[in-house]
Coordinates of N, CA and C in Angstrom, one line a residue:
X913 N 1.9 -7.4 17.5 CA 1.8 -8.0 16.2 C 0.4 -7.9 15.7
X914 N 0.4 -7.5 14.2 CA -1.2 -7.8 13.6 C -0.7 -8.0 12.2
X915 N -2.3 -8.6 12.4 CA -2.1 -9.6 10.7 C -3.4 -8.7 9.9
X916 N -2.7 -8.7 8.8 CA -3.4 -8.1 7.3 C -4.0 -9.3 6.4
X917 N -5.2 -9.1 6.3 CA -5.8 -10.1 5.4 C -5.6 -9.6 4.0
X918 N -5.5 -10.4 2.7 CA -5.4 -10.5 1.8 C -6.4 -11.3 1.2
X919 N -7.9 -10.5 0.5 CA -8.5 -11.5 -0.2 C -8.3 -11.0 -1.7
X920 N -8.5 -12.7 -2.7 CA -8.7 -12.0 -3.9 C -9.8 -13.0 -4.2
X921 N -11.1 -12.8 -4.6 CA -12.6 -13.6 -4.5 C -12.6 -14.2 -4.1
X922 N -12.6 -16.0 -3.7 CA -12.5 -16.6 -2.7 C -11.0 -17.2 -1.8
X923 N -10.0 -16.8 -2.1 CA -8.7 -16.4 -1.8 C -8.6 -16.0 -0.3
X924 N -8.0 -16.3 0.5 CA -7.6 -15.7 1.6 C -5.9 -16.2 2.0
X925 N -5.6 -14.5 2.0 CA -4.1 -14.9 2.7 C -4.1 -14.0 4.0
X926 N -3.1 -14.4 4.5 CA -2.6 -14.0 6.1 C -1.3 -13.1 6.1
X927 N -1.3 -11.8 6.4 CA 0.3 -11.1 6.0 C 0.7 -11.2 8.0
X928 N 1.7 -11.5 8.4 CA 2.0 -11.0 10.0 C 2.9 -9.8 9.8
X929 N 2.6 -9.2 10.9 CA 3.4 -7.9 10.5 C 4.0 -7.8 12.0
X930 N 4.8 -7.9 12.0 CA 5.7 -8.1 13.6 C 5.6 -6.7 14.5
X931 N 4.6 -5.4 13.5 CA 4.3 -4.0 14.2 C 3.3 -4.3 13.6
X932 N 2.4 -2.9 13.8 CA 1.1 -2.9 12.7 C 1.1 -1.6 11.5
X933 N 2.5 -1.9 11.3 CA 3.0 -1.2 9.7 C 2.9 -1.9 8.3
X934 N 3.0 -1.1 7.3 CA 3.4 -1.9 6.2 C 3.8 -1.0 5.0
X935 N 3.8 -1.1 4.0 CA 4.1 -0.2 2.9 C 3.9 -0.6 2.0
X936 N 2.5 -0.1 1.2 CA 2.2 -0.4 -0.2 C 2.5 0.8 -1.5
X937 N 3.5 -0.5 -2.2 CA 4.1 0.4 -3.2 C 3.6 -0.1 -4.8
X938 N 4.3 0.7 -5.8 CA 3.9 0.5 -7.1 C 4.3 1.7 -8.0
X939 N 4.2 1.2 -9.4 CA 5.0 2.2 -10.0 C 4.0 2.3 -11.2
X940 N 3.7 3.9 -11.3 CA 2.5 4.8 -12.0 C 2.6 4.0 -13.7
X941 N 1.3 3.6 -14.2 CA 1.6 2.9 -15.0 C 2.0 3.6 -16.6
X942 N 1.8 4.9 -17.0 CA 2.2 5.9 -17.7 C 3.8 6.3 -17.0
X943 N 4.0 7.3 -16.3 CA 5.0 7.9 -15.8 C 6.3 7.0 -15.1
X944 N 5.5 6.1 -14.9 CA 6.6 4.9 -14.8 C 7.7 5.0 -13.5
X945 N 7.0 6.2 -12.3 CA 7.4 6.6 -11.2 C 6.6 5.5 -9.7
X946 N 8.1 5.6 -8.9 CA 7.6 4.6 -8.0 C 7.1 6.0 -6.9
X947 N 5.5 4.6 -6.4 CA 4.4 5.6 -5.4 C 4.5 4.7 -4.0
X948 N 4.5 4.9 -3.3 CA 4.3 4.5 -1.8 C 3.6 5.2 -0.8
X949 N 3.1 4.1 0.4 CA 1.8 4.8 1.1 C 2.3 3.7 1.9
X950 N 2.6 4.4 2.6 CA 2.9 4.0 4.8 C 1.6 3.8 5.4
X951 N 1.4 2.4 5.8 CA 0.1 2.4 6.0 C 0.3 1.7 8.0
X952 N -1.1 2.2 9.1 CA -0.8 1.2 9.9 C -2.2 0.4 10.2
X953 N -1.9 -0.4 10.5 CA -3.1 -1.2 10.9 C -4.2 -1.1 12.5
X954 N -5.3 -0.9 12.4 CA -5.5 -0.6 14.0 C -7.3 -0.9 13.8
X955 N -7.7 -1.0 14.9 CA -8.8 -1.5 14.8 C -10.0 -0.6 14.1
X956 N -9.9 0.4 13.7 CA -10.7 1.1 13.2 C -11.0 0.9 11.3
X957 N -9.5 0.5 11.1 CA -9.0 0.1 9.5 C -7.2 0.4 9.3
X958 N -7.3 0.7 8.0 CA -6.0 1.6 7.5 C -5.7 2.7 7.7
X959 N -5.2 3.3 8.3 CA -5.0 4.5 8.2 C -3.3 5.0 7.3
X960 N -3.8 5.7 6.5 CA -2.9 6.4 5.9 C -1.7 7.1 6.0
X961 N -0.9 6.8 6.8 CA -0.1 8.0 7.7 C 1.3 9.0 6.7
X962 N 1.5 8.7 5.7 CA 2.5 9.3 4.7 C 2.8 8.6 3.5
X963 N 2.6 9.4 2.3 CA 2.8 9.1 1.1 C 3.9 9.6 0.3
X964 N 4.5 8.9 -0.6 CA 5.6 9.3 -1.6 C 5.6 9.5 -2.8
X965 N 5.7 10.2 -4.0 CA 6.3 9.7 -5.0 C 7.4 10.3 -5.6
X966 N 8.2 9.3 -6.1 CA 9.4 9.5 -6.8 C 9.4 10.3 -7.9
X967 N 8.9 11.2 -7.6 CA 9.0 12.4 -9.2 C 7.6 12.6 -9.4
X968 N 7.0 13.0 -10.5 CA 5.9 13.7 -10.7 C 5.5 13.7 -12.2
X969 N 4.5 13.8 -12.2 CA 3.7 13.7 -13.5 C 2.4 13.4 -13.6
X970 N 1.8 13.4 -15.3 CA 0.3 13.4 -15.4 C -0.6 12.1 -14.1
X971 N -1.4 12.4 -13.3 CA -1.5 11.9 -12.9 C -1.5 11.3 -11.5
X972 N 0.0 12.1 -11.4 CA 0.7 12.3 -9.9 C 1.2 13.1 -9.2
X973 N 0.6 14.0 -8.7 CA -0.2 15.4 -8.1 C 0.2 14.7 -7.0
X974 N 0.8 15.2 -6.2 CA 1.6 14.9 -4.8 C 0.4 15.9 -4.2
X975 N 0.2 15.7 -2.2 CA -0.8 16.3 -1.7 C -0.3 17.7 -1.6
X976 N -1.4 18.6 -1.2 CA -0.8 20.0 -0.7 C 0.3 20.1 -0.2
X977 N 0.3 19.4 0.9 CA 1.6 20.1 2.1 C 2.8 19.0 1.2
X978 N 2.8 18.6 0.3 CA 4.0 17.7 -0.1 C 5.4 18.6 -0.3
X979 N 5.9 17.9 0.4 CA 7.4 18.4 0.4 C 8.8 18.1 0.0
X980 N 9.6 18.4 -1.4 CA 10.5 17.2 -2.4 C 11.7 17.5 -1.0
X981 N 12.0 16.3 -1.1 CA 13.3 16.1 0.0 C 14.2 16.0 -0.8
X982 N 15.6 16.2 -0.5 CA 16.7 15.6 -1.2 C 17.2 14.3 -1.8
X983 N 16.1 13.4 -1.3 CA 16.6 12.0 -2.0 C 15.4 11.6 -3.3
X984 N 15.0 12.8 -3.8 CA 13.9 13.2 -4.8 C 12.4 12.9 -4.8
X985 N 12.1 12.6 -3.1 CA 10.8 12.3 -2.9 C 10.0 13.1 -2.7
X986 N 8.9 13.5 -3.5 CA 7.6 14.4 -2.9 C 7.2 13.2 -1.9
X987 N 6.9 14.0 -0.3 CA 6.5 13.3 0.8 C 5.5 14.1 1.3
X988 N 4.2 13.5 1.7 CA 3.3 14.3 2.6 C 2.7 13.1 3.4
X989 N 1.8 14.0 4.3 CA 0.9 13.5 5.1 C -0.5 13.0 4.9
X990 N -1.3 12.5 4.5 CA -2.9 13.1 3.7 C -3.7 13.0 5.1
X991 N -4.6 13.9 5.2 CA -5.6 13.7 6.8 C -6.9 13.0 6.2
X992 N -6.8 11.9 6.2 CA -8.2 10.9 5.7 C -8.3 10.2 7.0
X993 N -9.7 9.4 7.6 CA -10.0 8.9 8.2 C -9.5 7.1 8.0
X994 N -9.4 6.7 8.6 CA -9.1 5.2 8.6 C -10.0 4.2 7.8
X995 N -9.3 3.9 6.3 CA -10.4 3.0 5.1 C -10.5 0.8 6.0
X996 N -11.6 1.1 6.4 CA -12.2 -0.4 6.8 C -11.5 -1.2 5.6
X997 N -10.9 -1.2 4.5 CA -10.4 -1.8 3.7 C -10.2 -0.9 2.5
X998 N -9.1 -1.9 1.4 CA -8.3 -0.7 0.7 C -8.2 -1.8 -0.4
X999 N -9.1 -1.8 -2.1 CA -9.2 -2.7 -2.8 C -8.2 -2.1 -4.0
X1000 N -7.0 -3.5 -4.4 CA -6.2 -2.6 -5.2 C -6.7 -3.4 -6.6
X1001 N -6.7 -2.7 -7.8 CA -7.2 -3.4 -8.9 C -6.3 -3.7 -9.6
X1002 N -6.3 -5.1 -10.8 CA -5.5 -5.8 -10.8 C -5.6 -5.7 -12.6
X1003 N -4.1 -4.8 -13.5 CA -4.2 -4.7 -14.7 C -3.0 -5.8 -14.9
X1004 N -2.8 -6.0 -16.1 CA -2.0 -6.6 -17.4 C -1.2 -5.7 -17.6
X1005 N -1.4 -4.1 -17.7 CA -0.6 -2.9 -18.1 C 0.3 -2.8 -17.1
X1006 N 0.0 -3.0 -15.7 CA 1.5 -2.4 -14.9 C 1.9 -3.6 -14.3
X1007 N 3.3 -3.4 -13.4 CA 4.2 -4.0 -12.8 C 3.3 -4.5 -11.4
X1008 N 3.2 -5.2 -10.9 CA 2.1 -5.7 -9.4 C 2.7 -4.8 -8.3
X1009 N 1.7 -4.8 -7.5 CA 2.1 -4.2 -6.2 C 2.9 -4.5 -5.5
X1010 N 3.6 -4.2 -4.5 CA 4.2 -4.6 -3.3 C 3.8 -4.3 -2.0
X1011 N 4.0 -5.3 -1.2 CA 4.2 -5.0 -0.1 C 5.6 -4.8 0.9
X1012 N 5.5 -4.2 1.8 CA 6.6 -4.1 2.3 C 7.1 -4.1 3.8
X1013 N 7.3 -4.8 4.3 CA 7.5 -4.9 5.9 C 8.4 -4.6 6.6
X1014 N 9.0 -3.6 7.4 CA 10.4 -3.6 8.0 C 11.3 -3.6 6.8
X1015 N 11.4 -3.3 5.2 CA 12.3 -2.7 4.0 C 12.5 -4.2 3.7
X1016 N 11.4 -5.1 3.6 CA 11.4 -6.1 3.1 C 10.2 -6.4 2.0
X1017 N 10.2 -6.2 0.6 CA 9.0 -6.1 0.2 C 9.1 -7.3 -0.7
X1018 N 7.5 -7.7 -1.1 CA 7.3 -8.8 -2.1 C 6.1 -9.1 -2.5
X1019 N 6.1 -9.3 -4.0 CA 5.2 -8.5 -5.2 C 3.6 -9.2 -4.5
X1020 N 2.3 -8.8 -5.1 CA 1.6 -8.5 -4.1 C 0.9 -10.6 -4.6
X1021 N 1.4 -11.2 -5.7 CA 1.2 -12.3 -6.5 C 1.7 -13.8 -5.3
X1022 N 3.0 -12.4 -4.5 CA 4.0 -13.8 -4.2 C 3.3 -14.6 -3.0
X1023 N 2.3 -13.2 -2.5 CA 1.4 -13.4 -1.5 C -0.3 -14.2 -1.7
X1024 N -0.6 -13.8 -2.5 CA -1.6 -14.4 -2.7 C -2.0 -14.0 -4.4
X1025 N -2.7 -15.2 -4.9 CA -2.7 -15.6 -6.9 C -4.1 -14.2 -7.0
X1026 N -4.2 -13.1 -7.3 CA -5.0 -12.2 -7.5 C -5.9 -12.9 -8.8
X1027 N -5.3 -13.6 -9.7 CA -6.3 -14.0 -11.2 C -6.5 -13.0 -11.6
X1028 N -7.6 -12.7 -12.3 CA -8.0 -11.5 -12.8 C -9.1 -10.5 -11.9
X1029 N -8.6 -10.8 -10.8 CA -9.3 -10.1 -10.0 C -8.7 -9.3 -9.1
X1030 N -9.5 -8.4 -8.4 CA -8.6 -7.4 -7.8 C -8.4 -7.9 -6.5
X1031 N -7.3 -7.2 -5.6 CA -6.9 -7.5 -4.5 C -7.6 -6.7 -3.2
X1032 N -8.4 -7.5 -2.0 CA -8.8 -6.3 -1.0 C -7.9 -6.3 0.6
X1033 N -7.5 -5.2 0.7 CA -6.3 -5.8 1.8 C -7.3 -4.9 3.2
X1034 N -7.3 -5.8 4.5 CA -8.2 -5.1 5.2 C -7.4 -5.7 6.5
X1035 N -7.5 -5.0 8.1 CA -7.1 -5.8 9.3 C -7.9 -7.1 9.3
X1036 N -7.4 -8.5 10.0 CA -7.9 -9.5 9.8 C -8.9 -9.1 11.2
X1037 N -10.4 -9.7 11.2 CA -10.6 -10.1 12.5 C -9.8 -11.1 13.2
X1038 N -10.4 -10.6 14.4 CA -9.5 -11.0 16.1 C -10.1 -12.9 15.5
X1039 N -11.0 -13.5 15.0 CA -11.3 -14.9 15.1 C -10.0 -15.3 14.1
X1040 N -9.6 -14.6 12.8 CA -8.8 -15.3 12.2 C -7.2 -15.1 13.3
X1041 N -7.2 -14.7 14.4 CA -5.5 -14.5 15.0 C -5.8 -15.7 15.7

């Protein structure tokens, strides 16, 4: 089990994640295509392990090796090092994030009140478990 911290300024939420997966999604705020990013949690940070989007357009350049599957997803891998934290910015213009656990997701609001400020999602330290 690991828990995902949620700050938004002085805000703190707690996500449990019954693995140390999760899946942050969202839909391109022009192209209006849904994006997702398989994320796992581990002591180093986030690491990135496969990304999606549902179609393509200005803006959304799938990675090199991306590959459209049959169920219309460009899918790849990205090789980045593990982000100590991963800050999502918070407009008026698009639809809110999600999270998503085991194909259970819920908007990023339901979790913690972002206000007009952005969201930073990071592994909790070992004192908040």
């Amino acid at each position: 089990m690991s828990l995902l911290c949620l700050m938004a300024g002085a805000a703190l939420a707690t996500l449990t994640l019954p693995n140390d997966r999760f899946t942050l999604a969202w839909t391109h705020s022009v192209e209006k295509q849904v994006w997702e990013e398989d994320y796992r949690v581990g002591a180093m940070g986030l690491t990135l392990e496969e990304a999606r989007i549902h179609g393509s357009g200005a803006g959304m350049e799938p990675g090199p090796d991306a590959a459209l599957t049959a169920d219309g997803w460009w899918r790849y891998h990205p090789q980045r090092p593990p982000l100590p934290e991963l800050t999502l910015a918070a407009s008026d213009f698009t639809a809110d994030y999600r999270i998503c656990v085991e194909g259970r997701c819920q908007r990023l609001a339901e979790l913690i009140d972002p206000g007009p400020r952005s969201v930073t999602l990071k592994p909790c330290p070992r004192s908040t478990r």
